[in-house]
Short mmCIF file of C-alpha atoms and ligand atoms in Angstrom, two decimals:
data_model
loop_
_atom_site.label_atom_id
_atom_site.label_comp_id
_atom_site.label_asym_id
_atom_site.label_seq_id
_atom_site.Cartn_x
_atom_site.Cartn_y
_atom_site.Cartn_z
CA MET A 447 31.65 -13.65 0.51
CA PRO A 448 30.14 -16.18 -1.90
CA LYS A 449 32.55 -17.14 -4.70
CA ASP A 450 30.15 -17.56 -7.61
CA MET A 451 26.48 -17.21 -8.52
CA THR A 452 25.57 -20.80 -7.65
CA GLU A 453 26.99 -20.37 -4.20
CA THR A 454 25.23 -17.04 -3.89
CA ARG A 455 21.91 -18.71 -4.66
CA ASP A 456 22.57 -21.61 -2.30
CA ILE A 457 22.82 -19.28 0.65
CA PHE A 458 19.11 -18.45 0.33
CA THR A 459 17.90 -22.05 0.34
CA ARG A 460 20.43 -23.03 2.98
CA ARG A 461 19.97 -20.16 5.40
CA GLU A 462 16.96 -17.99 4.64
CA SER A 463 13.68 -18.90 6.31
CA GLU A 464 10.89 -20.68 4.43
CA ALA A 465 8.81 -17.57 5.18
CA ARG A 466 10.38 -15.83 2.17
CA SER A 467 7.85 -15.21 -0.57
CA TYR A 468 8.30 -12.79 -3.54
CA CYS A 469 11.73 -14.25 -4.35
CA ARG A 470 10.19 -17.66 -5.05
CA GLY A 471 8.36 -16.44 -8.17
CA MET A 472 11.09 -13.95 -9.11
CA PRO A 473 14.31 -15.77 -8.37
CA ALA A 474 16.81 -13.36 -10.00
CA LEU A 475 19.66 -12.01 -7.90
CA PHE A 476 18.79 -8.32 -8.06
CA ALA A 477 21.71 -5.96 -7.75
CA LYS A 478 20.70 -2.48 -8.92
CA ALA A 479 17.63 -0.38 -9.53
CA ARG A 480 16.96 3.01 -11.00
CA GLY A 481 13.67 4.69 -11.77
CA SER A 482 11.26 2.02 -12.97
CA GLU A 483 13.79 -0.72 -13.69
CA LEU A 484 15.53 -3.45 -11.72
CA THR A 485 18.76 -5.08 -12.85
CA ASP A 486 20.19 -8.41 -11.76
CA ALA A 487 23.79 -9.38 -11.10
CA ASN A 488 24.15 -10.53 -14.75
CA GLY A 489 22.98 -7.19 -16.10
CA ARG A 490 19.51 -8.34 -17.14
CA THR A 491 16.83 -5.69 -16.65
CA TRP A 492 13.18 -5.93 -15.63
CA ILE A 493 10.53 -3.23 -15.78
CA ASP A 494 9.03 -2.84 -12.33
CA PHE A 495 5.22 -3.00 -12.10
CA LEU A 496 5.38 -3.89 -8.41
CA ALA A 497 7.28 -0.90 -6.96
CA GLY A 498 7.97 -2.56 -3.62
CA CYS A 499 4.24 -3.17 -3.29
CA SER A 500 3.66 0.60 -3.45
CA SER A 501 6.69 1.47 -1.29
CA LEU A 502 8.51 2.97 -4.28
CA ASN A 503 5.88 5.30 -5.69
CA TYR A 504 8.59 7.69 -6.89
CA GLY A 505 10.68 4.89 -8.38
CA HIS A 506 14.05 3.52 -7.30
CA ASN A 507 16.86 5.81 -6.16
CA ASP A 508 15.30 9.15 -7.06
CA PRO A 509 18.37 11.36 -7.73
CA ASP A 510 17.26 14.28 -5.55
CA MET A 511 16.38 12.11 -2.56
CA LYS A 512 19.61 10.18 -3.01
CA ALA A 513 21.71 13.37 -3.11
CA ALA A 514 20.01 14.78 0.00
CA LEU A 515 20.52 11.52 1.89
CA ILE A 516 24.18 11.25 0.86
CA ASP A 517 24.72 14.88 1.95
CA HIS A 518 23.03 14.18 5.28
CA ILE A 519 25.21 11.13 5.94
CA ALA A 520 28.41 12.76 4.65
CA SER A 521 27.93 15.72 6.98
CA ASP A 522 27.42 13.46 10.02
CA GLY A 523 23.71 14.24 10.22
CA ILE A 524 21.81 12.34 12.91
CA ALA A 525 21.19 8.72 11.84
CA HIS A 526 19.11 7.63 14.81
CA GLY A 527 17.59 10.07 17.22
CA LEU A 528 14.89 8.16 19.13
CA ASP A 529 12.15 10.79 19.15
CA LEU A 530 14.48 13.68 19.96
CA HIS A 531 14.02 16.95 18.11
CA THR A 532 16.24 16.92 15.03
CA ASP A 533 16.66 19.34 12.16
CA ALA A 534 15.62 16.58 9.72
CA LYS A 535 12.37 15.94 11.62
CA ALA A 536 11.59 19.66 11.81
CA ALA A 537 12.14 20.05 8.06
CA PHE A 538 9.94 17.04 7.26
CA LEU A 539 7.11 18.20 9.55
CA SER A 540 7.26 21.73 8.13
CA ALA A 541 7.08 20.47 4.54
CA PHE A 542 4.29 18.03 5.41
CA GLU A 543 2.34 20.81 7.12
CA GLU A 544 2.87 23.32 4.31
CA HIS A 545 2.29 21.13 1.25
CA ILE A 546 0.05 18.31 2.47
CA LEU A 547 -1.96 19.10 5.61
CA ALA A 548 -2.65 22.84 5.36
CA PRO A 549 -3.84 22.86 1.71
CA ARG A 550 -6.26 20.05 2.60
CA ASP A 551 -7.54 21.82 5.71
CA MET A 552 -6.36 18.97 7.93
CA ASP A 553 -5.56 19.93 11.52
CA HIS A 554 -4.22 16.44 12.29
CA ARG A 555 -1.14 15.82 14.42
CA VAL A 556 1.56 13.46 13.13
CA MET A 557 2.46 10.54 15.36
CA PHE A 558 5.54 8.56 14.35
CA THR A 559 5.11 4.89 15.12
CA GLY A 560 7.41 1.91 14.66
CA PRO A 561 8.51 1.75 11.03
CA THR A 562 6.01 -0.75 9.60
CA GLY A 563 2.47 -0.28 8.40
CA ALA A 564 1.23 -2.86 10.89
CA ASN A 565 2.65 -0.83 13.76
CA ALA A 566 0.79 2.29 12.60
CA VAL A 567 -2.42 0.24 12.34
CA GLU A 568 -1.89 -1.16 15.84
CA ALA A 569 -1.43 2.38 17.20
CA ALA A 570 -4.57 3.60 15.40
CA MET A 571 -6.67 0.76 16.86
CA LYS A 572 -5.30 1.42 20.34
CA ILE A 573 -6.04 5.15 20.13
CA ALA A 574 -9.63 4.47 19.05
CA ARG A 575 -10.06 2.11 21.99
CA LYS A 576 -8.55 4.59 24.44
CA VAL A 577 -10.64 7.50 23.13
CA THR A 578 -13.96 5.64 23.23
CA GLY A 579 -13.42 3.20 26.08
CA ARG A 580 -14.77 0.55 23.68
CA THR A 581 -13.06 -2.57 22.34
CA ASN A 582 -14.74 -3.47 19.09
CA ILE A 583 -13.31 -2.35 15.75
CA ILE A 584 -15.29 -2.86 12.57
CA ALA A 585 -13.21 -4.04 9.63
CA PHE A 586 -14.24 -5.42 6.26
CA THR A 587 -14.09 -8.48 4.06
CA ASN A 588 -10.84 -8.64 2.07
CA GLY A 589 -9.30 -5.84 4.14
CA PHE A 590 -5.54 -6.14 4.71
CA HIS A 591 -4.00 -4.23 7.61
CA GLY A 592 -0.83 -6.16 8.45
CA VAL A 593 0.06 -9.35 10.27
CA THR A 594 1.03 -8.43 13.85
CA MET A 595 -1.62 -9.62 16.29
CA GLY A 596 -3.75 -6.46 16.65
CA ALA A 597 -3.64 -5.60 12.97
CA LEU A 598 -4.11 -9.24 11.97
CA ALA A 599 -7.42 -9.31 13.81
CA ALA A 600 -8.60 -6.71 11.29
CA THR A 601 -7.07 -8.48 8.27
CA GLY A 602 -9.48 -10.74 6.40
CA ASN A 603 -7.07 -13.10 4.60
CA GLY A 604 -7.44 -16.62 5.97
CA TYR A 605 -3.87 -17.68 5.17
CA HIS A 606 -2.41 -14.82 7.18
CA ARG A 607 -4.94 -15.23 9.98
CA GLY A 608 -4.01 -18.89 10.18
CA GLY A 609 -0.42 -17.94 11.02
CA ALA A 610 -1.44 -16.36 14.33
CA GLY A 611 -1.82 -19.57 16.30
CA MET A 612 -4.26 -17.93 18.68
CA ASP A 613 -7.58 -16.11 18.81
CA LYS A 614 -7.82 -12.80 17.08
CA ALA A 615 -10.05 -10.62 19.20
CA GLY A 616 -11.78 -7.27 19.19
CA VAL A 617 -12.86 -7.01 15.55
CA THR A 618 -16.26 -7.45 13.87
CA ARG A 619 -16.13 -8.17 10.15
CA MET A 620 -18.67 -6.62 7.78
CA PRO A 621 -19.05 -6.84 3.98
CA PHE A 622 -17.04 -4.25 2.03
CA ASP A 623 -18.63 -2.19 -0.72
CA GLY A 624 -19.71 -4.52 -3.53
CA TYR A 625 -18.82 -7.70 -1.62
CA ALA A 626 -22.33 -9.18 -1.63
CA GLU A 627 -24.13 -8.61 -4.88
CA GLY A 628 -27.19 -6.39 -4.54
CA VAL A 629 -26.46 -5.63 -0.87
CA ASP A 630 -25.87 -2.04 0.22
CA SER A 631 -23.33 -2.92 2.89
CA ALA A 632 -23.19 0.63 4.32
CA ALA A 633 -26.95 0.52 4.88
CA LEU A 634 -26.63 -2.96 6.40
CA LEU A 635 -23.93 -1.71 8.78
CA GLU A 636 -26.13 1.18 9.84
CA GLN A 637 -29.12 -1.13 10.34
CA MET A 638 -27.18 -3.62 12.45
CA LEU A 639 -25.53 -0.95 14.60
CA SER A 640 -28.87 0.77 15.18
CA ASP A 641 -30.57 -2.48 16.17
CA ALA A 642 -30.10 -3.22 19.87
CA SER A 643 -30.26 -6.89 18.91
CA GLY A 644 -28.06 -6.50 15.83
CA GLY A 645 -25.31 -8.27 17.73
CA ILE A 646 -22.50 -5.80 17.09
CA ASP A 647 -20.90 -4.25 20.18
CA ALA A 648 -20.64 -0.46 19.99
CA PRO A 649 -17.54 0.16 17.91
CA ALA A 650 -14.44 2.11 18.89
CA ALA A 651 -13.66 2.58 15.20
CA ILE A 652 -14.62 1.68 11.67
CA MET A 653 -11.47 1.00 9.65
CA PHE A 654 -10.98 0.35 5.95
CA GLU A 655 -8.87 0.97 2.85
CA THR A 656 -10.66 2.98 0.14
CA VAL A 657 -9.06 0.62 -2.40
CA GLN A 658 -8.23 -2.80 -0.99
CA GLY A 659 -4.68 -3.34 -2.17
CA GLU A 660 -4.02 -6.93 -1.15
CA GLY A 661 -7.71 -7.89 -1.19
CA GLY A 662 -8.12 -7.61 -4.97
CA LEU A 663 -8.20 -3.88 -5.82
CA ASN A 664 -11.79 -3.49 -4.65
CA ALA A 665 -12.48 0.24 -4.85
CA ALA A 666 -15.14 1.63 -2.53
CA SER A 667 -17.43 4.18 -4.13
CA PRO A 668 -17.26 7.74 -2.77
CA ALA A 669 -20.93 7.39 -1.74
CA TRP A 670 -20.14 4.26 0.32
CA VAL A 671 -17.15 5.92 2.00
CA LYS A 672 -19.23 8.96 2.86
CA ARG A 673 -22.08 6.87 4.22
CA VAL A 674 -19.76 4.75 6.37
CA ALA A 675 -18.14 7.95 7.69
CA GLU A 676 -21.62 9.17 8.69
CA VAL A 677 -22.40 5.84 10.35
CA ALA A 678 -19.14 6.08 12.33
CA LYS A 679 -19.98 9.59 13.50
CA LYS A 680 -23.56 8.71 14.42
CA HIS A 681 -22.44 5.73 16.50
CA GLY A 682 -19.55 7.49 18.26
CA ALA A 683 -16.86 5.49 16.46
CA LEU A 684 -13.64 6.91 15.03
CA LEU A 685 -13.14 6.70 11.28
CA ILE A 686 -9.75 5.16 10.47
CA ILE A 687 -8.65 5.14 6.85
CA ASP A 688 -5.73 2.82 6.23
CA ASP A 689 -3.89 4.64 3.44
CA ILE A 690 -0.72 2.59 3.74
CA GLN A 691 -0.99 1.18 0.21
CA ALA A 692 -3.52 3.50 -1.46
CA GLY A 693 -2.03 6.75 -0.16
CA ILE A 694 0.96 8.90 -1.22
CA GLY A 695 -0.39 9.49 -4.72
CA ARG A 696 -1.24 5.89 -5.60
CA THR A 697 -4.89 6.62 -6.43
CA GLY A 698 -4.01 9.90 -8.15
CA THR A 699 -4.20 12.24 -5.14
CA PHE A 700 -1.92 12.37 -2.08
CA PHE A 701 -4.57 10.72 0.12
CA SER A 702 -6.92 8.16 -1.39
CA PHE A 703 -9.97 9.73 0.26
CA GLU A 704 -9.52 13.23 -1.16
CA GLU A 705 -12.53 14.38 -3.18
CA MET A 706 -14.81 12.01 -1.21
CA GLY A 707 -16.02 14.61 1.28
CA VAL A 708 -14.73 12.82 4.40
CA THR A 709 -12.13 13.73 6.99
CA PRO A 710 -10.90 10.63 8.81
CA ASP A 711 -10.19 10.83 12.54
CA ILE A 712 -7.05 8.78 11.94
CA VAL A 713 -5.08 8.06 8.76
CA THR A 714 -2.36 5.41 8.71
CA LEU A 715 0.62 5.91 6.39
CA ALA A 716 3.74 3.82 5.68
CA LYS A 717 5.17 2.23 2.49
CA SER A 718 5.90 5.25 0.20
CA LEU A 719 5.87 7.86 2.95
CA SER A 720 9.69 7.96 2.97
CA GLY A 721 9.70 8.29 -0.82
CA PHE A 722 12.84 6.18 -1.01
CA GLY A 723 11.80 2.73 0.18
CA LEU A 724 13.03 3.33 3.74
CA PRO A 725 11.08 1.90 6.67
CA PHE A 726 8.94 4.75 7.97
CA ALA A 727 5.36 4.89 9.25
CA ALA A 728 3.12 7.45 10.87
CA LEU A 729 -0.43 8.13 11.69
CA LEU A 730 -2.34 11.36 11.40
CA VAL A 731 -4.70 11.94 14.27
CA ARG A 732 -7.15 14.74 14.94
CA PRO A 733 -5.89 16.82 17.89
CA GLU A 734 -8.85 15.89 20.13
CA HIS A 735 -7.95 12.18 19.72
CA ASP A 736 -4.23 12.61 20.31
CA VAL A 737 -4.56 10.84 23.65
CA PHE A 738 -1.45 8.72 24.11
CA GLY A 739 0.80 9.85 26.94
CA PRO A 740 4.57 10.15 26.34
CA ALA A 741 5.89 6.81 25.06
CA GLU A 742 2.59 5.04 25.74
CA HIS A 743 2.90 3.57 22.25
CA ASN A 744 6.68 3.62 22.11
CA GLY A 745 9.31 1.94 19.97
CA THR A 746 13.03 2.45 19.42
CA PHE A 747 12.59 3.28 15.75
CA ARG A 748 9.78 5.86 15.84
CA GLY A 749 10.64 8.22 13.03
CA ASN A 750 13.50 7.20 10.77
CA THR A 751 15.83 10.18 10.46
CA HIS A 752 17.09 9.17 7.03
CA ALA A 753 13.48 8.82 5.94
CA PHE A 754 12.71 12.33 7.24
CA VAL A 755 15.34 13.59 4.80
CA THR A 756 14.04 11.71 1.74
CA ALA A 757 10.35 12.22 2.59
CA ARG A 758 10.89 15.98 2.84
CA VAL A 759 12.50 16.01 -0.61
CA ALA A 760 9.65 13.87 -2.02
CA ILE A 761 7.03 16.27 -0.72
CA GLU A 762 8.82 19.38 -1.93
CA LYS A 763 9.61 17.82 -5.32
CA PHE A 764 6.24 16.26 -6.13
CA TRP A 765 3.55 17.93 -4.06
CA ALA A 766 4.46 21.63 -3.82
CA ASP A 767 2.20 22.40 -6.78
CA GLY A 768 -0.47 20.59 -8.77
CA SER A 769 1.64 19.47 -11.74
CA PHE A 770 2.48 15.96 -10.49
CA GLN A 771 -1.15 15.29 -9.63
CA ARG A 772 -2.18 16.35 -13.14
CA ASP A 773 0.39 13.91 -14.58
CA LEU A 774 -1.10 11.17 -12.43
CA ALA A 775 -4.58 11.78 -13.86
CA ALA A 776 -3.22 11.35 -17.40
CA LYS A 777 -1.26 8.23 -16.42
CA SER A 778 -4.27 6.70 -14.76
CA ARG A 779 -6.27 7.04 -18.01
CA LEU A 780 -3.38 5.40 -19.84
CA ILE A 781 -3.45 2.43 -17.44
CA THR A 782 -7.20 1.98 -17.84
CA ALA A 783 -6.89 1.95 -21.64
CA ALA A 784 -3.99 -0.51 -21.57
CA LEU A 785 -5.70 -2.83 -19.09
CA GLU A 786 -8.83 -2.85 -21.21
CA GLU A 787 -6.64 -4.39 -23.94
CA VAL A 788 -5.35 -7.02 -21.52
CA ALA A 789 -8.89 -7.76 -20.30
CA GLY A 790 -10.01 -8.08 -23.95
CA LEU A 791 -7.84 -11.19 -24.26
CA VAL A 792 -9.51 -13.05 -21.39
CA PRO A 793 -13.22 -13.87 -21.66
CA GLY A 794 -15.10 -12.55 -18.61
CA ALA A 795 -12.15 -10.50 -17.30
CA ARG A 796 -12.93 -7.32 -15.37
CA LEU A 797 -10.98 -4.16 -14.59
CA LYS A 798 -10.42 -3.44 -10.90
CA GLY A 799 -9.14 -0.55 -8.79
CA ARG A 800 -8.61 3.10 -9.60
CA GLY A 801 -5.89 5.62 -10.30
CA LEU A 802 -2.46 4.03 -10.50
CA MET A 803 -3.69 1.07 -8.53
CA GLN A 804 -5.52 -0.88 -11.19
CA GLY A 805 -5.55 -4.44 -12.40
CA VAL A 806 -7.47 -7.13 -14.22
CA ASP A 807 -9.48 -9.87 -12.54
CA VAL A 808 -8.85 -12.81 -14.87
CA GLY A 809 -11.13 -15.18 -12.96
CA THR A 810 -8.67 -17.59 -11.35
CA GLY A 811 -5.47 -17.40 -9.38
CA GLU A 812 -4.01 -20.07 -11.61
CA LEU A 813 -4.36 -17.95 -14.74
CA ALA A 814 -3.25 -14.73 -13.00
CA GLY A 815 -0.18 -16.53 -11.66
CA GLU A 816 0.61 -17.94 -15.09
CA ILE A 817 0.39 -14.47 -16.66
CA CYS A 818 2.68 -12.98 -14.00
CA ASP A 819 5.20 -15.84 -14.35
CA ARG A 820 5.32 -15.42 -18.12
CA ALA A 821 5.65 -11.64 -17.73
CA TYR A 822 8.59 -12.16 -15.38
CA ASP A 823 10.28 -14.44 -17.92
CA LYS A 824 9.85 -11.70 -20.54
CA GLY A 825 11.25 -8.92 -18.34
CA LEU A 826 8.40 -7.53 -16.23
CA VAL A 827 8.03 -7.75 -12.46
CA ILE A 828 4.31 -7.88 -11.59
CA GLU A 829 2.22 -9.53 -8.89
CA THR A 830 -1.28 -10.83 -8.21
CA SER A 831 -3.75 -9.88 -5.49
CA GLY A 832 -7.24 -10.88 -4.36
CA ASN A 833 -8.86 -13.53 -2.18
CA GLU A 834 -7.83 -16.18 -4.71
CA ASP A 835 -4.92 -14.22 -6.22
CA GLN A 836 -7.08 -13.80 -9.32
CA VAL A 837 -6.19 -10.15 -10.01
CA VAL A 838 -3.15 -9.18 -12.08
CA LYS A 839 -2.18 -5.99 -10.28
CA VAL A 840 -0.30 -3.04 -11.74
CA LEU A 841 1.59 -0.95 -9.18
CA ALA A 842 4.13 0.78 -11.41
CA PRO A 843 6.06 3.72 -9.94
CA LEU A 844 3.98 6.88 -10.33
CA THR A 845 6.98 8.45 -12.04
CA ILE A 846 7.36 5.77 -14.73
CA PRO A 847 8.05 7.37 -18.14
CA ASN A 848 5.27 6.71 -20.67
CA GLU A 849 7.68 4.87 -22.94
CA THR A 850 8.74 2.40 -20.23
CA PHE A 851 5.13 2.03 -19.25
CA ALA A 852 4.14 1.12 -22.80
CA LYS A 853 6.98 -1.43 -22.97
CA GLY A 854 5.81 -3.01 -19.71
CA PHE A 855 2.27 -3.22 -20.98
CA ASN A 856 3.37 -4.84 -24.22
CA ILE A 857 5.09 -7.52 -22.15
CA LEU A 858 1.94 -7.98 -20.10
CA LEU A 859 -0.14 -8.27 -23.28
CA ASP A 860 2.30 -10.84 -24.72
CA ALA A 861 2.28 -12.82 -21.48
CA THR A 862 -1.52 -12.83 -21.42
CA ARG A 863 -1.72 -13.89 -25.09
CA ASP A 864 0.75 -16.73 -24.46
CA ALA A 865 -1.09 -17.93 -21.36
CA MET A 866 -4.42 -17.93 -23.22
CA ALA A 867 -2.91 -19.68 -26.27
CA GLU A 868 -1.51 -22.40 -23.99
CA ARG A 869 -4.97 -22.85 -22.46
CA SER A 870 -6.63 -23.14 -25.87
CA LYS A 871 -3.97 -25.69 -26.90
CA LEU A 872 -4.54 -27.77 -23.78
CA ALA A 873 -8.33 -27.60 -24.21
CA ALA A 874 -8.03 -28.81 -27.82
CA GLU A 875 -5.89 -31.83 -26.88
C1 PLP B 2064 -3.41 -1.33 3.49
C2 PLP B 2064 -2.28 -1.92 4.25
N1 PLP B 2064 -2.24 -1.78 5.57
C3 PLP B 2064 -1.23 -2.29 6.31
C4 PLP B 2064 -0.22 -2.99 5.72
C5 PLP B 2064 0.90 -3.54 6.55
O1 PLP B 2064 2.09 -2.85 6.31
P1 PLP B 2064 3.49 -3.53 6.69
O2 PLP B 2064 3.68 -4.69 5.76
O3 PLP B 2064 4.49 -2.44 6.48
O4 PLP B 2064 3.37 -3.95 8.11
C6 PLP B 2064 -0.23 -3.18 4.34
C7 PLP B 2064 0.83 -3.97 3.66
O5 PLP B 2064 0.72 -4.40 2.54
C8 PLP B 2064 -1.28 -2.64 3.59
O6 PLP B 2064 -1.34 -2.81 2.25
#
C-alpha cells in the first residue's frame, strides 16, 4: 500500500499507461462519490457534470441499487453466470419488458453482449451484415461508436481512427444532419443510394446516434431521423440507433428516438443501462433479425449479474410511471436557460444538444478547455466534446437536485467569466 499521497500519485505516472486520459485534466485522487458529487482523499468535493460520460445517469451509489446489490452479494447470489438462466436475469428481463418495451410497443429481443458499448455496436453491425448478406454500413460525420476495430470503422474521429494501425473497412461515411450548411443530407443519401452510379454499395445498415455525444452534441431533427429511417427501409438496410450515450433518459425519454415516429431494427445500449456504473451492454433486436446462432457472438461476460440486479432496481424506481420523465422535462428547460447565460458571455457561442445532453459551442477547443480547467479548479467536473473539442458539455446526473445543479452552473458561469476576462486582458496587452 502506498504510504502517503505523493507516493500514491507516483504510482500512476510510474505504472499506469500513457493511454490514460480524463485523469490528466482532473488529477485529484477521488475516493468517494454520492449522488451528484465526487470527493477526493483530502475531503474536497466536486459537483459532477460528467456522470461517467453518461454512465451514471442516476448519480453515484443510488441507495436502493446499492442496498439490492449488497443483499444479493450477502446472500451468495450468483456473481458470474455466463449466460445461464439466473433469477437476477429473469427479474431484469421481466422489469425491462413490463416498464420499457411493452409500453413502447417494442417486440424486440434483448441480446446481452460483452460489457462495453463497442461490443454491442460490433454485434449490431455483424447482425445487419448477416441478415442482409451485405457488407457496407452507412455511418455519419462526427459519429462515435467505440474504438474496437469494427466499431472504429464507423467512428468519425480522426485521432481514434489513427490508433487502429490498419485499414478500417466496410463503412461509407455520409454527412450528418446539419453537417454541411444548406445541404439536406437525408435527401442526398437517398439520391446517392438510388443512383446506380452513386458509388455507395447497397448498405446492410444505416447507423447513427440521434444526438452525437462525443461528436459535439449535434442533435438530428426528428424529420431527418424519420427520413433516414424511410431511406433504410426502402433500400433494404437495417436501421441501427446507437443509444449508448443518448439513451436511458439522457435526452428526456428512456430512448432518444421516442416521439420521432421510428422503430429501429436494432438499438445499442450500454453506459447507464446498469444504473450503477457497472459494465453492462445489450442490444435490442427485432425478432425477425435475431439471427445469431448460440454463442455466434459470444463472450465470457455477456450479461453482468450484478448489473442485472441494479438495472432492475433502476427501471422499477425511475420508469414504472411517468413522474421521472416529467422531472426530466423540467430539468431540461432549466439547463437550456442556464446555458443561455453561459453562451451570453462568449460572443458567437451557440447552444447544442437536447434534453439533459446539452452544451455550449464556444468556438474553439482552446477556450472550451480553459473553461473546463477553471471549472475543475473551482469544484466542478465537466468535459468538452466536438471535432475540435469546442463544446462545453453538460452531462449531469439526471437525478441531480436543483440546488446542486444551480451551484454547478454558477461555477461554470464564473469559470467562463474568468476565461473571457483573461482573454480580454491578453488582447489589451
Ligand atoms: C454513442 C456511443 N457509442 C459507443 C460508445 C462506445 O462505448 P464503450 O466506450 O463502452 O465501448 C460510446 C462511448 O462513448 C458512445 O458514446
